[in-house]
Amino acid sequence: MENVTYIDHPLVQHKISMLRKKTTGTNEFRTLVEEIATLMGYEALRDLPLEDVEVETPIETCMTPMLAGKKLAIVPILRAGLGMVNGVLSLVPSAKIGHIGLYRDEETHEPHEYFCKLPNPIEQRTIVVTDPMLATGGSAVAAIDFIKQHGGKHIKFMCIIAAPEGVKRLHEAHPDVQIYVGHLDRELNENAYICPGLGDAGDRIFGTK
Ligand code: URA
């Protein structure tokens, strides 16, 4: 599928397996999520634009590439997406951070925005949307709908574990969005949990239950 990248790096795969263990505690879980986000971010940001700038080394002056502008926005989908922010931020400390919160209507099951605050202006920025679990794809599609309504154009979506259903739905709704997946799992169960998955990512990151 064009615009969908599976990160098959052994370090990412090892760390995802550690996340899956039900004996992995909150502290370790949080650290692993951050580390995976850094490793995935390294891959997801490989097309950031560069420009040659003049730099004086101890030897001579040269033209050398640096990131063109400070134009990255990280937008976690609340709440689990927050766990990935620092991992990406460690790569691009100048990134601005937006937030998007969604709740699911109990009757229609449709996601609704309850909070959306994005760096302004958003049009020129590369936007990295984070959510560790891409399950049905409903939240990811809705979040990206909202970001596009606010003017967002260059959007990447990073998740640690995805269900095939979620990847398909997100890709069909937003074929222009580059999707980065740490591991593609087997399926969703009847409660929309990813199998084998890792349970509820938000609860495991924040130690709630
Ligand atoms: N969200 C989670 O946190 N876990 C799942 O398995 C699916 C959605």
Tab-separated table of C-alpha atoms and ligand atoms in Angstrom:
chain	number	residue	atom	x	y	z
A	1	MET	CA	0.000	0.000	0.000
A	2	GLU	CA	1.504	3.292	-1.084
A	3	ASN	CA	2.215	5.692	1.784
A	4	VAL	CA	2.217	2.933	4.418
A	5	THR	CA	5.603	2.072	5.941
A	6	TYR	CA	6.191	-0.824	8.307
A	7	ILE	CA	9.210	-0.260	10.513
A	8	ASP	CA	10.962	-3.626	10.486
A	9	HIS	CA	13.992	-2.560	12.503
A	10	PRO	CA	15.025	-5.207	15.080
A	11	LEU	CA	15.278	-2.635	17.886
A	12	VAL	CA	11.708	-1.508	17.274
A	13	GLN	CA	10.464	-5.082	17.105
A	14	HIS	CA	12.276	-6.038	20.314
A	15	LYS	CA	10.917	-3.050	22.204
A	16	ILE	CA	7.376	-3.692	20.965
A	17	SER	CA	7.628	-7.265	22.289
A	18	MET	CA	8.674	-5.838	25.667
A	19	LEU	CA	5.622	-3.554	25.584
A	20	ARG	CA	3.308	-6.475	24.950
A	21	LYS	CA	4.297	-8.351	28.120
A	22	LYS	CA	1.637	-7.909	30.726
A	23	THR	CA	4.338	-7.892	33.410
A	24	THR	CA	5.936	-4.722	31.985
A	25	GLY	CA	5.205	-1.986	34.530
A	26	THR	CA	4.189	1.624	33.935
A	27	ASN	CA	7.634	3.155	34.191
A	28	GLU	CA	9.264	0.737	31.767
A	29	PHE	CA	6.252	0.881	29.455
A	30	ARG	CA	6.422	4.664	29.249
A	31	THR	CA	10.153	4.598	28.529
A	32	LEU	CA	9.721	1.975	25.809
A	33	VAL	CA	6.937	3.964	24.124
A	34	GLU	CA	9.207	7.001	24.049
A	35	GLU	CA	12.164	5.030	22.702
A	36	ILE	CA	10.052	3.423	19.981
A	37	ALA	CA	8.683	6.836	19.015
A	38	THR	CA	12.255	8.119	18.653
A	39	LEU	CA	13.291	5.197	16.475
A	40	MET	CA	10.149	5.453	14.352
A	41	GLY	CA	10.495	9.223	14.166
A	42	TYR	CA	14.010	8.823	12.748
A	43	GLU	CA	12.457	6.907	9.854
A	44	ALA	CA	9.322	9.031	9.500
A	45	LEU	CA	11.326	12.258	9.302
A	46	ARG	CA	13.836	11.138	6.694
A	47	ASP	CA	12.226	13.400	4.082
A	48	LEU	CA	12.442	16.619	6.119
A	49	PRO	CA	13.704	19.362	3.800
A	50	LEU	CA	17.291	20.564	4.126
A	51	GLU	CA	18.964	23.761	3.065
A	52	ASP	CA	22.655	24.510	2.745
A	53	VAL	CA	23.898	27.052	5.275
A	54	GLU	CA	27.303	28.581	5.808
A	55	VAL	CA	29.178	27.190	8.802
A	56	GLU	CA	32.645	28.016	10.050
A	57	THR	CA	34.489	24.899	11.164
A	58	PRO	CA	37.812	25.191	13.051
A	59	ILE	CA	39.431	24.553	9.656
A	60	GLU	CA	37.470	26.569	7.114
A	61	THR	CA	34.079	27.950	6.089
A	62	CYS	CA	31.783	25.546	4.253
A	63	MET	CA	28.230	25.172	3.057
A	64	THR	CA	26.541	22.343	4.907
A	65	PRO	CA	22.941	21.044	5.111
A	66	MET	CA	20.646	21.912	7.998
A	67	LEU	CA	16.915	21.462	8.513
A	68	ALA	CA	15.093	24.115	6.513
A	69	GLY	CA	13.151	26.183	9.054
A	70	LYS	CA	11.532	25.018	12.275
A	71	LYS	CA	8.396	23.718	10.773
A	72	LEU	CA	7.439	20.538	12.553
A	73	ALA	CA	4.317	20.030	14.620
A	74	ILE	CA	3.704	16.957	16.747
A	75	VAL	CA	0.021	16.342	17.387
A	76	PRO	CA	-0.793	13.561	19.846
A	77	ILE	CA	-4.305	12.160	19.905
A	78	LEU	CA	-5.281	12.334	23.578
A	79	ARG	CA	-4.547	10.555	25.670
A	80	ALA	CA	-2.250	7.703	24.643
A	81	GLY	CA	-0.610	9.697	21.846
A	82	LEU	CA	0.984	11.895	24.529
A	83	GLY	CA	3.287	9.008	25.410
A	84	MET	CA	5.049	9.319	22.034
A	85	VAL	CA	5.617	13.093	22.063
A	86	ASN	CA	8.911	13.267	23.946
A	87	GLY	CA	10.366	10.524	21.787
A	88	VAL	CA	9.843	12.570	18.617
A	89	LEU	CA	10.702	15.815	20.386
A	90	SER	CA	14.112	14.422	21.310
A	91	LEU	CA	14.872	14.381	17.559
A	92	VAL	CA	13.460	17.838	16.773
A	93	PRO	CA	13.415	19.871	20.001
A	94	SER	CA	12.127	22.962	18.185
A	95	ALA	CA	8.894	21.226	17.130
A	96	LYS	CA	5.639	22.794	18.240
A	97	ILE	CA	3.060	20.583	19.896
A	98	GLY	CA	-0.669	20.548	19.192
A	99	HIS	CA	-3.293	18.450	20.958
A	100	ILE	CA	-6.420	16.801	19.735
A	101	GLY	CA	-8.997	15.172	21.998
A	102	LEU	CA	-11.859	13.040	20.774
A	103	TYR	CA	-14.742	11.322	22.494
A	104	ARG	CA	-16.972	8.659	21.039
A	105	ASP	CA	-20.723	9.327	20.894
A	106	GLU	CA	-22.307	6.515	22.903
A	107	GLU	CA	-25.152	6.112	20.422
A	108	THR	CA	-23.648	6.723	17.021
A	109	HIS	CA	-20.095	5.590	18.005
A	110	GLU	CA	-18.826	8.486	15.904
A	111	PRO	CA	-15.756	10.342	17.253
A	112	HIS	CA	-16.277	14.023	18.139
A	113	GLU	CA	-13.650	16.638	18.824
A	114	TYR	CA	-13.721	18.013	22.376
A	115	PHE	CA	-10.348	19.726	22.248
A	116	CYS	CA	-8.180	20.887	19.389
A	117	LYS	CA	-5.328	23.316	19.741
A	118	LEU	CA	-2.822	23.434	16.910
A	119	PRO	CA	0.242	25.607	16.351
A	120	ASN	CA	-0.565	28.575	14.181
A	121	PRO	CA	-0.185	28.771	11.221
A	122	ILE	CA	-0.412	25.051	10.590
A	123	GLU	CA	-0.444	25.142	6.754
A	124	GLN	CA	3.330	25.168	6.226
A	125	ARG	CA	4.239	22.636	8.880
A	126	THR	CA	4.961	18.957	8.583
A	127	ILE	CA	2.538	17.449	11.092
A	128	VAL	CA	3.271	14.190	12.891
A	129	VAL	CA	0.113	12.770	14.454
A	130	THR	CA	0.823	10.201	17.157
A	131	ASP	CA	-1.330	7.450	18.613
A	132	PRO	CA	0.290	4.190	19.744
A	133	MET	CA	-2.662	2.015	18.690
A	134	LEU	CA	-4.368	2.172	15.287
A	135	ALA	CA	-7.383	-0.044	15.971
A	136	THR	CA	-10.578	0.688	13.985
A	137	GLY	CA	-8.993	3.817	12.542
A	138	GLY	CA	-12.017	5.912	13.586
A	139	SER	CA	-10.085	8.315	15.847
A	140	ALA	CA	-7.166	8.661	13.457
A	141	VAL	CA	-9.462	9.469	10.527
A	142	ALA	CA	-11.439	11.980	12.619
A	143	ALA	CA	-8.286	13.614	14.031
A	144	ILE	CA	-6.829	14.052	10.553
A	145	ASP	CA	-10.189	15.350	9.262
A	146	PHE	CA	-10.030	18.050	11.952
A	147	ILE	CA	-6.392	18.872	11.264
A	148	LYS	CA	-7.172	19.267	7.552
A	149	GLN	CA	-10.191	21.462	8.391
A	150	HIS	CA	-7.801	23.682	10.367
A	151	GLY	CA	-5.540	23.924	7.291
A	152	GLY	CA	-3.034	21.094	7.898
A	153	LYS	CA	-1.596	19.696	4.665
A	154	HIS	CA	1.595	17.700	5.129
A	155	ILE	CA	0.512	15.012	7.545
A	156	LYS	CA	2.223	11.870	8.819
A	157	PHE	CA	0.639	9.395	11.209
A	158	MET	CA	2.775	7.286	13.550
A	159	CYS	CA	1.447	4.288	15.494
A	160	ILE	CA	3.279	1.536	17.324
A	161	ILE	CA	0.785	-1.270	16.698
A	162	ALA	CA	-1.907	-1.373	14.023
A	163	ALA	CA	-4.761	-3.683	13.106
A	164	PRO	CA	-5.202	-4.356	9.383
A	165	GLU	CA	-8.697	-2.819	9.585
A	166	GLY	CA	-7.284	0.441	10.935
A	167	VAL	CA	-4.551	0.768	8.315
A	168	LYS	CA	-7.078	0.132	5.542
A	169	ARG	CA	-9.616	2.632	6.883
A	170	LEU	CA	-7.065	5.373	7.473
A	171	HIS	CA	-5.382	4.863	4.111
A	172	GLU	CA	-8.719	4.877	2.279
A	173	ALA	CA	-9.908	8.039	4.054
A	174	HIS	CA	-6.588	9.900	3.761
A	175	PRO	CA	-4.451	8.384	0.987
A	176	ASP	CA	-2.166	11.443	1.067
A	177	VAL	CA	-1.150	10.806	4.685
A	178	GLN	CA	2.062	8.861	5.223
A	179	ILE	CA	1.375	6.130	7.759
A	180	TYR	CA	4.190	4.612	9.838
A	181	VAL	CA	3.468	1.371	11.662
A	182	GLY	CA	5.732	-0.329	14.208
A	183	HIS	CA	4.004	-3.693	13.919
A	184	LEU	CA	0.946	-4.944	12.063
A	185	ASP	CA	-1.034	-7.235	14.346
A	186	ARG	CA	-3.524	-9.956	13.434
A	187	GLU	CA	-6.979	-8.460	14.016
A	188	LEU	CA	-9.411	-6.588	16.216
A	189	ASN	CA	-11.526	-8.480	18.709
A	190	GLU	CA	-15.240	-7.822	19.378
A	191	ASN	CA	-14.338	-5.033	21.831
A	192	ALA	CA	-12.115	-3.308	19.257
A	193	TYR	CA	-8.908	-4.322	21.060
A	194	ILE	CA	-5.971	-5.212	18.867
A	195	CYS	CA	-4.922	-8.900	19.086
A	196	PRO	CA	-2.399	-9.843	20.329
A	197	GLY	CA	-1.801	-6.126	21.023
A	198	LEU	CA	-0.718	-4.845	24.401
A	199	GLY	CA	-4.009	-3.973	26.111
A	200	ASP	CA	-5.068	-0.383	26.691
A	201	ALA	CA	-2.094	1.784	25.784
A	202	GLY	CA	-3.380	4.852	27.677
A	203	ASP	CA	-3.893	2.887	30.883
A	204	ARG	CA	-0.480	1.292	30.592
A	205	ILE	CA	1.314	4.592	29.895
A	206	PHE	CA	-0.413	6.482	32.692
A	207	GLY	CA	-0.854	3.652	35.212
A	208	THR	CA	-4.649	3.939	35.282
A	209	LYS	CA	-7.129	1.089	35.114
B	1	URA	N1	-6.577	1.200	21.976
B	1	URA	C1	-5.749	0.567	22.841
B	1	URA	O1	-5.200	1.185	23.727
B	1	URA	N2	-5.581	-0.750	22.690
B	1	URA	C2	-6.173	-1.471	21.724
B	1	URA	O2	-5.955	-2.685	21.643
B	1	URA	C3	-7.025	-0.779	20.832
B	1	URA	C4	-7.207	0.553	20.977
